[in-house]
């Protein structure tokens, strides 16, 4: 499998496209005016403790107070060392209003919710994640070779003892096959970085940023490049030189992958990325067979409905449904990454009678999700035939980044019919006639409402005028939405 990363940089925003076998799989966007804050470290002040929610609101200098749950509080070294699961202490026994503490953002502010915080700081590098308050060394579960796991753990334990580095470490997947010196260098770099952060945090005022994570381009090189990535193309000379300098300093083996794209065509036209982004904003996702998906994103969850559409198959109905569901499983995994959908996801595959077919579709979905960088968990098929799953959400979805609520329907996804609005106008005319002594009324509304009042509902309007004894004039307002109207008393 060939993988590439395309990086489009402008003064206003940076966009990163992850390509697999010539197809867009994921898109990340960071705008200059609203840069992400995940992994940033702040000096926070407790603004309010909520015993009923076992949580606290922390002021970190943002527009909305951030949220810290008791489960995200850093435990004492003794509790960590015991390794025994215990009931978390009550939040009010640990935090009080006005208290200052060092916190890290683990989830961006989403919608009306503030950022999610933890007081257990983690600092990532190319091969390791440093936990200053930790005690143990863990190895990524994606490194399956037992000999390699033992080697990595042994190298870190030896280096930690030799250089007297406190804290715990997690060995990242990228460390598989890394030489001992690279691991040692990463460990010492992280320890020095944490020492600098702790030193800066001491005199910092509450609500101040203490440590900012790398910009998105360098973050991508640190976290994702390697393995099957063959090329990273960057269309900005300045961003390319910055990335090359970072790679030279942190990981020289990445240098051959970097390429400054100087082609005349925009970089995102290489693999029709712009078209794919537009398609990712639509509800309907066509499948090659003729079937399609309907994806609806709500605040509570995301639902995915699978339909056969124009696909009629060649054998039996069960076979047609099975093939559609198999294709849908692949497409759903891609759409979740592409649209960056997170939280609870409900998938309604077409009902299959054979248990073997259901099992194969489930396996196909789980296998397709293995390539996802975000953590996913797929539950068994529910009694209603639905597949429930979760996908870790740390930043806004693609739709929330690029779109806003429709000003016409207010984000409902539908608008009132002209008939409904006409009846509202009738009720309002009746109410105003009873309350005020008007000589005449002027109805201002959109074209579709005025057309209906002059046509289908003209008789009803005439009867209403006769009943109230007040003449009614109609006037089209081109700038009004289909639901908007005003009644002026004359």
Coordinates of C-alpha atoms in Angstrom, one line a residue, residues 16 40 44 54 91 113 124 129 212 232 236 250 272 303 306 315 346 355 365 399 426 464 472 484:
X16 CA -3.0 18.3 5.1
X40 CA -1.2 22.5 25.0
X44 CA -5.2 26.9 35.2
X54 CA -17.4 14.8 40.1
X91 CA -13.5 16.0 43.6
X113 CA -18.7 22.6 25.2
X124 CA 5.2 13.1 22.9
X129 CA 5.6 9.6 25.2
X212 CA 2.3 25.1 23.0
X232 CA 5.5 14.2 1.9
X236 CA 5.3 26.2 0.6
X250 CA 14.9 15.2 15.3
X272 CA -8.8 15.5 -6.9
X303 CA -26.0 7.7 12.1
X306 CA -27.0 1.7 4.1
X315 CA -28.2 -14.0 -7.9
X346 CA -24.8 4.0 14.9
X355 CA -25.4 -15.3 10.6
X365 CA -15.7 -3.2 9.2
X399 CA -18.4 19.8 8.5
X426 CA -53.8 34.3 9.2
X464 CA -60.5 36.8 7.0
X472 CA -54.9 43.5 4.0
X484 CA -39.9 35.1 7.5

